[in-house]
Amino acid sequence: EADIYQTPRYLVIGTGKKITLECSQTMGHDKMYWYQQDPGMELHLIHYSYGVNSTEKGDLSSESTVSRIRTEHFPLTLESARPSHTSQYLCASSGFIAGAYHNEQFFGPGTRLTVL
Amino acid sequence: GQQLNQSPQSMFIQEGEDVSMNCTSSSIFNTWLWYKQDPGEGPVLLIALYKAGELTSNGRLTAQFGITRKDSFLNISASIPSDVGIYFCAGLLYNNNDMRFGAGTRLTVKP
């Protein structure tokens, strides 16, 4: 079972606010990912990291930024939230499980963000 | 980028019926994955397939990695109400770093 956590689960904020969505995993996975998903729709990769101090932009352009200072932590920040940022944000990780490397991604529960 | 075509988009079935959904692509994938997502939650991995032709089961779920490596299907037998949700296929490209998702199949099970 995957141990990956996201906080907050729900967030409603006003336009212009700075927010940080937290993601942590306790599996020691080297790779971590952020996806954006509108309700019931497909997932779009917005950021990924292959390890500490490694961050890359994904396929979907996003105004958010990420950092990877520790293996277990991959926060996503929006400097100035706008209504167009309203969506569900999913964090995922992949790496060694029981001594074998697995490329399949394990997801957190998500953060549903609403910007008014 | 490489797209996965997942079908059907939605299914409405009676409890006890079997379900089949599939994903196809013009690209070759190294790994095929099937996830289930409940409303307001993150996707949960159901089955992972690593070799062309591989057939794997997880309880009432059975999935196959197509022999051409360009497709996969998922079958659910004897559906129950808790099978309701959105099922996503995902494929890992040759470099194992690039994962693509299908658009999802929304399953509704009527008691």
Short mmCIF file of C-alpha atoms in Angstrom, two decimals, chain B residues 17-106:
data_model
loop_
_atom_site.label_atom_id
_atom_site.label_comp_id
_atom_site.label_asym_id
_atom_site.label_seq_id
_atom_site.Cartn_x
_atom_site.Cartn_y
_atom_site.Cartn_z
CA GLU B 17 -22.90 -8.14 -15.44
CA ASP B 18 -19.39 -8.36 -16.82
CA VAL B 19 -17.60 -5.24 -18.06
CA SER B 20 -14.88 -4.75 -20.63
CA MET B 21 -12.92 -1.62 -21.50
CA ASN B 22 -9.79 -1.05 -23.53
CA CYS B 23 -7.03 1.33 -24.47
CA THR B 24 -5.25 1.64 -27.76
CA SER B 25 -2.39 3.73 -29.03
CA SER B 26 -0.24 4.22 -32.09
CA SER B 27 2.83 4.07 -29.83
CA ILE B 28 4.54 1.10 -28.21
CA PHE B 29 4.47 0.97 -24.42
CA ASN B 30 6.75 -0.86 -22.00
CA THR B 31 4.20 -1.09 -19.21
CA TRP B 32 0.42 -0.87 -19.08
CA LEU B 33 -1.39 0.13 -15.91
CA TRP B 34 -5.03 0.26 -14.86
CA TYR B 35 -6.23 2.63 -12.13
CA LYS B 36 -9.59 3.25 -10.47
CA GLN B 37 -10.58 6.65 -9.15
CA ASP B 38 -13.45 7.31 -6.76
CA PRO B 39 -14.97 10.81 -6.62
CA GLY B 40 -12.75 13.25 -4.73
CA GLU B 41 -9.93 10.75 -4.36
CA GLY B 42 -6.68 9.96 -6.14
CA PRO B 43 -6.36 7.06 -8.60
CA VAL B 44 -5.61 3.67 -7.05
CA LEU B 45 -3.48 1.17 -8.96
CA LEU B 46 -5.42 -1.99 -9.79
CA ILE B 47 -3.18 -3.96 -12.13
CA ALA B 48 0.28 -3.50 -13.66
CA LEU B 49 1.34 -5.34 -16.83
CA TYR B 50 4.99 -5.59 -17.83
CA LYS B 51 5.24 -8.00 -20.80
CA ALA B 52 3.50 -8.25 -24.15
CA GLY B 53 0.80 -10.91 -23.98
CA GLU B 54 0.73 -10.91 -20.19
CA LEU B 55 -2.63 -11.70 -18.62
CA THR B 56 -3.00 -10.72 -14.97
CA SER B 57 -5.87 -11.00 -12.52
CA ASN B 58 -6.70 -9.17 -9.32
CA GLY B 59 -9.84 -10.67 -7.83
CA ARG B 60 -12.68 -10.09 -10.28
CA LEU B 61 -10.44 -7.93 -12.47
CA THR B 62 -8.44 -9.27 -15.38
CA ALA B 63 -6.19 -7.23 -17.64
CA GLN B 64 -4.06 -8.07 -20.65
CA PHE B 65 -1.03 -6.43 -22.26
CA GLY B 66 -1.65 -6.56 -26.00
CA ILE B 67 0.77 -8.60 -28.10
CA THR B 68 1.59 -5.56 -30.27
CA ARG B 69 2.34 -3.55 -27.09
CA LYS B 70 -0.02 -0.88 -28.38
CA ASP B 71 -3.15 -1.87 -26.49
CA SER B 72 -4.56 -3.28 -23.27
CA PHE B 73 -7.95 -4.30 -21.95
CA LEU B 74 -9.53 -4.58 -18.52
CA ASN B 75 -12.39 -6.93 -17.69
CA ILE B 76 -14.49 -6.83 -14.54
CA SER B 77 -16.58 -9.91 -13.88
CA ALA B 78 -19.82 -10.05 -11.88
CA SER B 79 -19.90 -6.31 -11.20
CA ILE B 80 -21.03 -4.99 -7.81
CA PRO B 81 -22.12 -1.49 -6.75
CA SER B 82 -18.69 -0.63 -5.29
CA ASP B 83 -17.17 -1.04 -8.76
CA VAL B 84 -18.63 2.37 -9.58
CA GLY B 85 -15.96 4.92 -10.45
CA ILE B 86 -13.70 6.07 -13.23
CA TYR B 87 -11.18 3.60 -14.64
CA PHE B 88 -8.03 4.98 -16.26
CA CYS B 89 -5.52 3.15 -18.37
CA ALA B 90 -1.95 4.40 -18.38
CA GLY B 91 1.08 3.43 -20.38
CA LEU B 92 4.77 3.90 -19.75
CA LEU B 93 6.82 4.66 -22.83
CA TYR B 94 10.13 2.98 -23.69
CA ASN B 95 12.14 5.18 -21.35
CA ASN B 96 9.89 4.20 -18.41
CA ASN B 97 9.78 7.84 -17.38
CA ASP B 98 6.98 9.11 -19.56
CA MET B 99 3.51 7.96 -18.50
CA ARG B 100 0.43 8.68 -20.58
CA PHE B 101 -3.16 8.42 -19.38
CA GLY B 102 -6.37 7.57 -21.14
CA ALA B 103 -9.37 9.85 -20.72
CA GLY B 104 -11.11 7.35 -18.45
CA THR B 105 -14.16 5.08 -18.51
CA ARG B 106 -16.93 6.11 -16.13
#
